[in-house]
Short mmCIF file of the C-alpha atoms (twelve columns), coordinates in Angstrom:
data_MODEL
# 
_entry.id   MODEL 
# 
loop_
_atom_site.group_PDB 
_atom_site.id 
_atom_site.type_symbol 
_atom_site.label_atom_id 
_atom_site.label_alt_id 
_atom_site.label_comp_id 
_atom_site.label_asym_id 
_atom_site.label_seq_id 
_atom_site.Cartn_x 
_atom_site.Cartn_y 
_atom_site.Cartn_z 
_atom_site.pdbx_PDB_model_num 
ATOM 1   C CA . MET A 1   -5.001  -7.038  -6.438  1 
ATOM 2   C CA . ILE A 2   -4.955  -8.511  -2.935  1 
ATOM 3   C CA . CYS A 3   -8.634  -9.444  -3.367  1 
ATOM 4   C CA . ALA A 4   -7.907  -11.013 -6.767  1 
ATOM 5   C CA . LEU A 5   -5.093  -13.127 -5.334  1 
ATOM 6   C CA . SER A 6   -7.166  -14.099 -2.276  1 
ATOM 7   C CA . SER A 7   -9.921  -15.157 -4.643  1 
ATOM 8   C CA . ALA A 8   -7.403  -17.365 -6.467  1 
ATOM 9   C CA . VAL A 9   -6.417  -19.027 -3.174  1 
ATOM 10  C CA . CYS A 10  -10.068 -19.809 -2.421  1 
ATOM 11  C CA . ILE A 11  -10.851 -21.158 -5.865  1 
ATOM 12  C CA . GLY A 12  -7.644  -23.201 -6.015  1 
ATOM 13  C CA . THR A 13  -8.473  -24.923 -2.748  1 
ATOM 14  C CA . ALA A 14  -12.128 -25.402 -3.753  1 
ATOM 15  C CA . SER A 15  -11.053 -27.142 -6.956  1 
ATOM 16  C CA . VAL A 16  -9.397  -29.947 -4.999  1 
ATOM 17  C CA . LEU A 17  -12.475 -30.478 -2.829  1 
ATOM 18  C CA . GLN A 18  -15.019 -30.302 -5.663  1 
ATOM 19  C CA . ALA A 19  -13.099 -32.504 -8.047  1 
ATOM 20  C CA . VAL A 20  -12.865 -35.337 -5.517  1 
ATOM 21  C CA . ALA A 21  -16.623 -35.095 -4.886  1 
ATOM 22  C CA . ALA A 22  -17.470 -34.957 -8.600  1 
ATOM 23  C CA . ARG A 23  -15.448 -38.094 -9.264  1 
ATOM 24  C CA . ALA A 24  -17.202 -39.899 -6.420  1 
ATOM 25  C CA . ALA A 25  -20.643 -39.153 -7.900  1 
ATOM 26  C CA . GLN A 26  -22.125 -41.735 -10.242 1 
ATOM 27  C CA . LEU A 27  -22.273 -41.069 -13.965 1 
ATOM 28  C CA . GLY A 28  -25.390 -39.389 -15.281 1 
ATOM 29  C CA . THR A 29  -27.082 -38.787 -18.605 1 
ATOM 30  C CA . GLY A 30  -23.997 -38.235 -20.758 1 
ATOM 31  C CA . SER A 31  -24.957 -34.656 -21.585 1 
ATOM 32  C CA . GLY A 32  -22.464 -31.879 -20.967 1 
ATOM 33  C CA . VAL A 33  -25.220 -29.962 -19.166 1 
ATOM 34  C CA . ASP A 34  -26.224 -32.503 -16.512 1 
ATOM 35  C CA . VAL A 35  -28.098 -30.919 -13.607 1 
ATOM 36  C CA . THR A 36  -28.564 -34.292 -11.891 1 
ATOM 37  C CA . LEU A 37  -24.779 -34.697 -11.711 1 
ATOM 38  C CA . VAL A 38  -24.559 -31.559 -9.582  1 
ATOM 39  C CA . LEU A 39  -27.412 -32.806 -7.373  1 
ATOM 40  C CA . ARG A 40  -25.560 -36.080 -6.797  1 
ATOM 41  C CA . ALA A 41  -22.315 -34.244 -6.107  1 
ATOM 42  C CA . LEU A 42  -24.098 -32.111 -3.490  1 
ATOM 43  C CA . ARG A 43  -24.365 -35.260 -1.343  1 
ATOM 44  C CA . GLN A 44  -20.597 -35.044 -0.878  1 
ATOM 45  C CA . TRP A 45  -19.529 -32.714 1.953   1 
ATOM 46  C CA . ARG A 46  -16.399 -31.802 0.007   1 
ATOM 47  C CA . TYR A 47  -18.504 -30.467 -2.843  1 
ATOM 48  C CA . VAL A 48  -20.536 -28.317 -0.445  1 
ATOM 49  C CA . ALA A 49  -17.353 -26.998 1.194   1 
ATOM 50  C CA . GLY A 50  -15.990 -26.267 -2.264  1 
ATOM 51  C CA . LEU A 51  -19.139 -24.335 -3.149  1 
ATOM 52  C CA . ALA A 52  -18.720 -22.212 -0.010  1 
ATOM 53  C CA . LEU A 53  -15.158 -21.385 -1.010  1 
ATOM 54  C CA . PHE A 54  -16.308 -20.609 -4.552  1 
ATOM 55  C CA . GLY A 55  -18.852 -18.194 -3.075  1 
ATOM 56  C CA . LEU A 56  -16.172 -16.416 -1.039  1 
ATOM 57  C CA . SER A 57  -13.918 -16.411 -4.088  1 
ATOM 58  C CA . PHE A 58  -16.641 -14.782 -6.177  1 
ATOM 59  C CA . ALA A 59  -17.225 -12.061 -3.575  1 
ATOM 60  C CA . LEU A 60  -13.506 -11.235 -3.539  1 
ATOM 61  C CA . GLN A 61  -13.421 -11.350 -7.334  1 
ATOM 62  C CA . VAL A 62  -16.282 -8.847  -7.575  1 
ATOM 63  C CA . VAL A 63  -14.408 -6.409  -5.335  1 
ATOM 64  C CA . ALA A 64  -11.336 -6.801  -7.545  1 
ATOM 65  C CA . LEU A 65  -13.332 -6.387  -10.775 1 
ATOM 66  C CA . LEU A 66  -14.794 -3.128  -9.472  1 
ATOM 67  C CA . THR A 67  -11.322 -1.804  -8.696  1 
ATOM 68  C CA . ILE A 68  -8.702  -3.034  -11.182 1 
ATOM 69  C CA . PRO A 69  -8.715  -4.040  -14.894 1 
ATOM 70  C CA . ILE A 70  -10.254 -7.333  -15.967 1 
ATOM 71  C CA . TYR A 71  -6.992  -8.670  -17.408 1 
ATOM 72  C CA . ALA A 72  -5.323  -8.567  -13.970 1 
ATOM 73  C CA . VAL A 73  -8.239  -10.288 -12.234 1 
ATOM 74  C CA . GLU A 74  -8.498  -13.039 -14.845 1 
ATOM 75  C CA . ALA A 75  -4.747  -13.707 -14.790 1 
ATOM 76  C CA . ALA A 76  -5.011  -14.120 -11.021 1 
ATOM 77  C CA . GLN A 77  -7.893  -16.553 -11.500 1 
ATOM 78  C CA . ALA A 78  -5.776  -18.613 -13.900 1 
ATOM 79  C CA . GLY A 79  -3.035  -18.519 -11.280 1 
ATOM 80  C CA . SER A 80  -5.341  -20.417 -8.941  1 
ATOM 81  C CA . LEU A 81  -3.981  -23.572 -10.584 1 
ATOM 82  C CA . ALA A 82  -0.706  -22.922 -8.779  1 
ATOM 83  C CA . VAL A 83  -2.655  -22.927 -5.508  1 
ATOM 84  C CA . THR A 84  -4.433  -26.138 -6.525  1 
ATOM 85  C CA . ALA A 85  -1.117  -27.825 -7.271  1 
ATOM 86  C CA . VAL A 86  0.393   -26.835 -3.922  1 
ATOM 87  C CA . VAL A 87  -2.754  -27.895 -2.009  1 
ATOM 88  C CA . ALA A 88  -3.090  -31.183 -3.904  1 
ATOM 89  C CA . ALA A 89  0.461   -32.231 -3.071  1 
ATOM 90  C CA . PRO A 90  0.013   -32.719 0.717   1 
ATOM 91  C CA . VAL A 91  -3.749  -33.349 0.788   1 
ATOM 92  C CA . LEU A 92  -3.914  -35.967 -1.968  1 
ATOM 93  C CA . LYS A 93  -0.263  -37.041 -1.835  1 
ATOM 94  C CA . VAL A 94  0.213   -35.950 -5.441  1 
ATOM 95  C CA . ARG A 95  3.902   -35.550 -6.195  1 
ATOM 96  C CA . LEU A 96  4.922   -32.336 -7.929  1 
ATOM 97  C CA . ARG A 97  7.661   -32.750 -10.498 1 
ATOM 98  C CA . GLY A 98  10.487  -30.268 -10.837 1 
ATOM 99  C CA . LEU A 99  8.943   -28.695 -13.930 1 
ATOM 100 C CA . GLU A 100 5.666   -28.214 -12.072 1 
ATOM 101 C CA . TRP A 101 7.361   -26.473 -9.156  1 
ATOM 102 C CA . ALA A 102 9.021   -24.275 -11.774 1 
ATOM 103 C CA . ALA A 103 5.596   -23.569 -13.290 1 
ATOM 104 C CA . VAL A 104 4.302   -22.502 -9.867  1 
ATOM 105 C CA . ALA A 105 7.219   -20.077 -9.640  1 
ATOM 106 C CA . VAL A 106 6.501   -18.818 -13.167 1 
ATOM 107 C CA . VAL A 107 2.867   -18.114 -12.276 1 
ATOM 108 C CA . CYS A 108 3.953   -16.169 -9.194  1 
ATOM 109 C CA . ALA A 109 6.506   -14.189 -11.219 1 
ATOM 110 C CA . GLY A 110 3.933   -13.353 -13.896 1 
ATOM 111 C CA . LEU A 111 1.396   -12.189 -11.320 1 
ATOM 112 C CA . ALA A 112 4.077   -10.088 -9.599  1 
ATOM 113 C CA . LEU A 113 4.897   -8.359  -12.895 1 
ATOM 114 C CA . LEU A 114 1.214   -7.834  -13.539 1 
ATOM 115 C CA . GLY A 115 0.621   -6.433  -10.073 1 
ATOM 116 C CA . LEU A 116 3.432   -3.885  -10.468 1 
ATOM 117 C CA . SER A 117 2.261   -2.710  -13.892 1 
ATOM 118 C CA . VAL A 118 -1.522  -2.798  -13.540 1 
ATOM 119 C CA . GLY A 119 -3.122  0.570   -14.103 1 
ATOM 120 C CA . ALA A 120 -6.458  2.191   -13.526 1 
ATOM 121 C CA . GLN A 121 -9.682  0.439   -14.338 1 
ATOM 122 C CA . GLY A 122 -11.352 1.737   -17.478 1 
ATOM 123 C CA . GLY A 123 -14.272 4.079   -16.954 1 
ATOM 124 C CA . SER A 124 -16.149 3.078   -20.096 1 
ATOM 125 C CA . ASP A 125 -19.373 1.051   -20.019 1 
ATOM 126 C CA . GLY A 126 -18.733 -0.181  -23.539 1 
ATOM 127 C CA . PRO A 127 -21.211 -0.075  -26.423 1 
ATOM 128 C CA . PRO A 128 -24.861 -0.836  -25.526 1 
ATOM 129 C CA . ALA A 129 -24.744 -3.913  -27.742 1 
ATOM 130 C CA . LEU A 130 -22.070 -5.468  -25.514 1 
ATOM 131 C CA . ARG A 131 -24.649 -6.428  -22.868 1 
ATOM 132 C CA . TYR A 132 -26.760 -8.279  -25.427 1 
ATOM 133 C CA . ALA A 133 -23.663 -9.850  -26.967 1 
ATOM 134 C CA . LEU A 134 -22.842 -11.366 -23.571 1 
ATOM 135 C CA . LEU A 135 -26.302 -12.932 -23.454 1 
ATOM 136 C CA . GLY A 136 -25.750 -14.348 -26.940 1 
ATOM 137 C CA . VAL A 137 -22.383 -15.826 -25.935 1 
ATOM 138 C CA . THR A 138 -23.987 -17.365 -22.842 1 
ATOM 139 C CA . PHE A 139 -26.685 -19.147 -24.848 1 
ATOM 140 C CA . ALA A 140 -24.053 -20.327 -27.342 1 
ATOM 141 C CA . VAL A 141 -21.994 -21.800 -24.479 1 
ATOM 142 C CA . LEU A 142 -25.081 -23.532 -23.067 1 
ATOM 143 C CA . LEU A 143 -25.856 -25.082 -26.448 1 
ATOM 144 C CA . ALA A 144 -22.237 -26.101 -27.060 1 
ATOM 145 C CA . GLY A 145 -22.114 -27.740 -23.633 1 
ATOM 146 C CA . ALA A 146 -25.218 -29.806 -24.340 1 
ATOM 147 C CA . VAL A 147 -23.692 -31.038 -27.590 1 
ATOM 148 C CA . ALA A 148 -20.173 -31.500 -26.190 1 
ATOM 149 C CA . GLY A 149 -21.276 -34.233 -23.799 1 
ATOM 150 C CA . ARG A 150 -21.709 -36.511 -26.807 1 
ATOM 151 C CA . LEU A 151 -18.320 -35.785 -28.392 1 
ATOM 152 C CA . PRO A 152 -15.476 -38.305 -28.128 1 
ATOM 153 C CA . GLY A 153 -12.552 -38.094 -25.715 1 
ATOM 154 C CA . ARG A 154 -10.388 -35.005 -25.813 1 
ATOM 155 C CA . ALA A 155 -12.719 -33.053 -28.094 1 
ATOM 156 C CA . ARG A 156 -15.418 -33.322 -25.431 1 
ATOM 157 C CA . ALA A 157 -13.034 -32.287 -22.649 1 
ATOM 158 C CA . LEU A 158 -11.721 -29.329 -24.639 1 
ATOM 159 C CA . VAL A 159 -15.175 -27.991 -25.529 1 
ATOM 160 C CA . LEU A 160 -16.540 -28.468 -22.010 1 
ATOM 161 C CA . GLY A 161 -13.476 -26.814 -20.467 1 
ATOM 162 C CA . PHE A 162 -13.422 -23.933 -22.926 1 
ATOM 163 C CA . GLY A 163 -17.168 -23.461 -22.490 1 
ATOM 164 C CA . ALA A 164 -16.792 -23.333 -18.703 1 
ATOM 165 C CA . GLY A 165 -13.966 -20.829 -18.988 1 
ATOM 166 C CA . THR A 166 -15.948 -18.689 -21.408 1 
ATOM 167 C CA . GLY A 167 -18.879 -18.735 -18.988 1 
ATOM 168 C CA . PHE A 168 -16.655 -17.559 -16.134 1 
ATOM 169 C CA . GLY A 169 -15.290 -14.866 -18.441 1 
ATOM 170 C CA . VAL A 170 -18.811 -13.665 -19.231 1 
ATOM 171 C CA . VAL A 171 -19.465 -13.410 -15.489 1 
ATOM 172 C CA . SER A 172 -16.407 -11.184 -15.049 1 
ATOM 173 C CA . VAL A 173 -17.369 -8.821  -17.850 1 
ATOM 174 C CA . SER A 174 -21.001 -8.751  -16.682 1 
ATOM 175 C CA . VAL A 175 -19.937 -7.582  -13.215 1 
ATOM 176 C CA . ARG A 176 -18.282 -4.559  -14.806 1 
ATOM 177 C CA . LEU A 177 -21.448 -3.725  -16.727 1 
ATOM 178 C CA . ILE A 178 -23.705 -3.616  -13.656 1 
ATOM 179 C CA . ASP A 179 -23.350 -0.008  -12.558 1 
ATOM 180 C CA . ASP A 180 -26.699 0.498   -10.836 1 
ATOM 181 C CA . VAL A 181 -27.973 -1.897  -8.171  1 
ATOM 182 C CA . ALA A 182 -31.434 -0.373  -7.829  1 
ATOM 183 C CA . PRO A 183 -34.039 -3.153  -8.348  1 
ATOM 184 C CA . SER A 184 -35.589 -1.461  -11.381 1 
ATOM 185 C CA . ALA A 185 -32.163 -1.013  -13.005 1 
ATOM 186 C CA . LEU A 186 -31.143 -4.598  -12.311 1 
ATOM 187 C CA . VAL A 187 -34.290 -5.983  -13.918 1 
ATOM 188 C CA . ALA A 188 -33.682 -3.912  -17.041 1 
ATOM 189 C CA . ASN A 189 -29.978 -4.709  -17.378 1 
ATOM 190 C CA . PRO A 190 -29.186 -7.686  -19.692 1 
ATOM 191 C CA . ALA A 191 -25.805 -8.058  -17.958 1 
ATOM 192 C CA . VAL A 192 -27.579 -9.300  -14.822 1 
ATOM 193 C CA . TYR A 193 -29.149 -12.173 -16.739 1 
ATOM 194 C CA . SER A 194 -25.905 -13.042 -18.526 1 
ATOM 195 C CA . LEU A 195 -24.118 -13.107 -15.154 1 
ATOM 196 C CA . LEU A 196 -26.618 -15.513 -13.577 1 
ATOM 197 C CA . LEU A 197 -27.012 -17.770 -16.591 1 
ATOM 198 C CA . ALA A 198 -23.311 -17.849 -17.485 1 
ATOM 199 C CA . GLY A 199 -22.305 -18.592 -13.893 1 
ATOM 200 C CA . GLY A 200 -24.698 -21.529 -13.591 1 
ATOM 201 C CA . THR A 201 -23.748 -22.870 -17.016 1 
ATOM 202 C CA . ALA A 202 -20.030 -22.637 -16.270 1 
ATOM 203 C CA . PHE A 203 -20.409 -24.653 -13.057 1 
ATOM 204 C CA . LEU A 204 -22.401 -27.353 -14.877 1 
ATOM 205 C CA . LEU A 205 -19.852 -27.648 -17.668 1 
ATOM 206 C CA . LEU A 206 -16.898 -27.629 -15.292 1 
ATOM 207 C CA . THR A 207 -18.390 -30.408 -13.152 1 
ATOM 208 C CA . SER A 208 -19.076 -32.494 -16.270 1 
ATOM 209 C CA . ALA A 209 -15.577 -31.858 -17.625 1 
ATOM 210 C CA . PHE A 210 -14.014 -32.965 -14.341 1 
ATOM 211 C CA . GLN A 211 -15.928 -36.225 -14.302 1 
ATOM 212 C CA . ARG A 212 -15.895 -37.285 -17.935 1 
ATOM 213 C CA . GLY A 213 -12.975 -35.724 -19.741 1 
ATOM 214 C CA . SER A 214 -9.212  -35.440 -19.852 1 
ATOM 215 C CA . VAL A 215 -8.247  -33.256 -16.903 1 
ATOM 216 C CA . THR A 216 -5.349  -31.570 -18.689 1 
ATOM 217 C CA . THR A 217 -7.302  -30.817 -21.853 1 
ATOM 218 C CA . ALA A 218 -10.386 -29.536 -20.026 1 
ATOM 219 C CA . THR A 219 -8.433  -27.280 -17.687 1 
ATOM 220 C CA . ALA A 220 -6.283  -25.876 -20.475 1 
ATOM 221 C CA . GLY A 221 -9.450  -25.007 -22.381 1 
ATOM 222 C CA . MET A 222 -10.910 -23.365 -19.269 1 
ATOM 223 C CA . VAL A 223 -7.802  -21.227 -18.660 1 
ATOM 224 C CA . VAL A 224 -7.825  -19.925 -22.226 1 
ATOM 225 C CA . GLY A 225 -11.578 -19.305 -22.191 1 
ATOM 226 C CA . GLU A 226 -11.611 -17.337 -18.942 1 
ATOM 227 C CA . THR A 227 -8.545  -15.149 -19.578 1 
ATOM 228 C CA . VAL A 228 -8.072  -14.118 -23.201 1 
ATOM 229 C CA . GLY A 229 -11.603 -13.052 -24.162 1 
ATOM 230 C CA . PRO A 230 -12.372 -10.950 -21.061 1 
ATOM 231 C CA . ALA A 231 -8.930  -9.302  -21.239 1 
ATOM 232 C CA . VAL A 232 -9.569  -8.235  -24.835 1 
ATOM 233 C CA . VAL A 233 -13.042 -6.930  -23.970 1 
ATOM 234 C CA . GLY A 234 -11.632 -4.947  -21.041 1 
ATOM 235 C CA . VAL A 235 -8.879  -3.299  -23.081 1 
ATOM 236 C CA . VAL A 236 -10.812 -2.700  -26.323 1 
ATOM 237 C CA . TRP A 237 -14.287 -1.775  -25.084 1 
ATOM 238 C CA . LEU A 238 -14.055 -0.951  -21.383 1 
ATOM 239 C CA . GLY A 239 -10.932 1.213   -21.438 1 
ATOM 240 C CA . ASP A 240 -8.675  -0.853  -19.124 1 
ATOM 241 C CA . ARG A 241 -5.086  0.395   -19.112 1 
ATOM 242 C CA . THR A 242 -1.692  -0.220  -17.528 1 
ATOM 243 C CA . ARG A 243 0.550   2.193   -15.661 1 
ATOM 244 C CA . GLU A 244 2.175   4.668   -17.984 1 
ATOM 245 C CA . GLY A 245 5.096   3.105   -19.826 1 
ATOM 246 C CA . LEU A 246 4.511   -0.368  -18.399 1 
ATOM 247 C CA . ALA A 247 2.178   -1.829  -21.035 1 
ATOM 248 C CA . VAL A 248 4.854   -4.234  -22.270 1 
ATOM 249 C CA . TRP A 249 5.549   -5.513  -18.744 1 
ATOM 250 C CA . ALA A 250 1.828   -6.011  -18.149 1 
ATOM 251 C CA . ALA A 251 1.529   -8.009  -21.384 1 
ATOM 252 C CA . VAL A 252 4.559   -10.121 -20.436 1 
ATOM 253 C CA . GLY A 253 3.194   -10.699 -16.928 1 
ATOM 254 C CA . PHE A 254 -0.198  -11.736 -18.300 1 
ATOM 255 C CA . ALA A 255 1.342   -14.127 -20.847 1 
ATOM 256 C CA . VAL A 256 3.762   -15.636 -18.320 1 
ATOM 257 C CA . ALA A 257 1.044   -16.176 -15.697 1 
ATOM 258 C CA . VAL A 258 -1.290  -17.850 -18.211 1 
ATOM 259 C CA . ALA A 259 1.526   -19.973 -19.662 1 
ATOM 260 C CA . GLY A 260 2.463   -21.154 -16.178 1 
ATOM 261 C CA . ALA A 261 -1.177  -21.980 -15.485 1 
ATOM 262 C CA . LEU A 262 -1.391  -24.034 -18.676 1 
ATOM 263 C CA . ALA A 263 1.698   -25.968 -17.585 1 
ATOM 264 C CA . LEU A 264 -0.192  -26.843 -14.397 1 
ATOM 265 C CA . ALA A 265 -3.369  -27.816 -16.250 1 
ATOM 266 C CA . ARG A 266 -3.525  -31.319 -14.798 1 
ATOM 267 C CA . PHE A 267 -4.125  -29.783 -11.384 1 
ATOM 268 C CA . GLY A 268 -7.436  -28.331 -12.569 1 
ATOM 269 C CA . GLU A 269 -8.801  -31.440 -10.874 1 
ATOM 270 C CA . ALA A 270 -7.442  -33.697 -8.131  1 
ATOM 271 C CA . THR A 271 -5.705  -36.704 -9.683  1 
ATOM 272 C CA . ALA A 272 -5.488  -39.371 -6.997  1 
ATOM 273 C CA . THR A 273 -7.892  -42.150 -8.013  1 
ATOM 274 C CA . ALA A 274 -7.674  -43.921 -4.685  1 
ATOM 275 C CA . GLU A 275 -8.876  -40.836 -2.837  1 
ATOM 276 C CA . ALA A 276 -11.620 -40.069 -5.346  1 
ATOM 277 C CA . ALA A 277 -14.240 -42.121 -3.499  1 
ATOM 278 C CA . PRO A 278 -14.058 -40.902 0.103   1 
ATOM 279 C CA . ASP A 279 -17.644 -41.840 0.819   1 
ATOM 280 C CA . GLY A 280 -17.517 -45.337 -0.620  1 
ATOM 281 C CA . ALA A 281 -18.490 -44.494 -4.199  1 
ATOM 282 C CA . ALA A 282 -16.600 -46.250 -6.965  1 
ATOM 283 C CA . ALA A 283 -13.925 -43.943 -8.249  1 
ATOM 284 C CA . SER A 284 -13.259 -46.322 -11.109 1 
ATOM 285 C CA . SER A 285 -16.575 -45.351 -12.681 1 
ATOM 286 C CA . ALA A 286 -15.015 -42.133 -13.931 1 
ATOM 287 C CA . LYS A 287 -11.269 -42.561 -14.392 1 
ATOM 288 C CA . PRO A 288 -9.327  -39.693 -15.979 1 
ATOM 289 C CA . GLU A 289 -8.287  -40.253 -19.536 1 
ATOM 290 C CA . ASP A 290 -4.789  -38.923 -18.936 1 
# 
């Protein structure tokens, strides 16, 4: 659980850095899957620093996924929005309202409940078809992202955000399904391909959502996509459980943490327009819709 929470700290801080860099990059093709947008964003040092923190976050997340149930790890990832909000306040001079400070407290309370009630990780590998289902979901997300870039306003932001969250969720489940790291086993395991493809797709969609869509809508979609689905897969197919007699508290903790994260959805991306062009790029070329 310590690794899961440390991962949330890394990803929450990285979100502030990457969002500023993504806003400073010029607009691209209009597609939700825009590789050139990422290449332009890589010219920003903040984006590179954010990528490094994302890498550290992923390493910590893998350790957590191999130790505790998926639902606890994903709730902690959603809780990273509380970290983003706290970091954004002094760095970008974004003022937190009273309700948002309360939401930060709610996230912390939910994660505390979850940490006290989390049980053993399930020992099941799930049905063989689950690995291929993850690949199918990944391709569906990739296709939806390509189409979403042409949708209007909030519909575009919601689909891009949900697609990114679903991609991150596929990564989490895929980690659990890689039980043999021998080269021959890795090549033959569909979960390896779903992990790589879903991770890359999620980053592309998230970068596009940050630049082109409503911050609140996109982040809310991402939180739902990365928490609910993987939690259900972990409990139903992978055997994740809570401590004996504490299932209700775990469910309450999960729901409270996710609800608090949704209340902080606007902090899925840094929201100070004046600071969005640190390297001289025009921030006004990609103003948030909310």
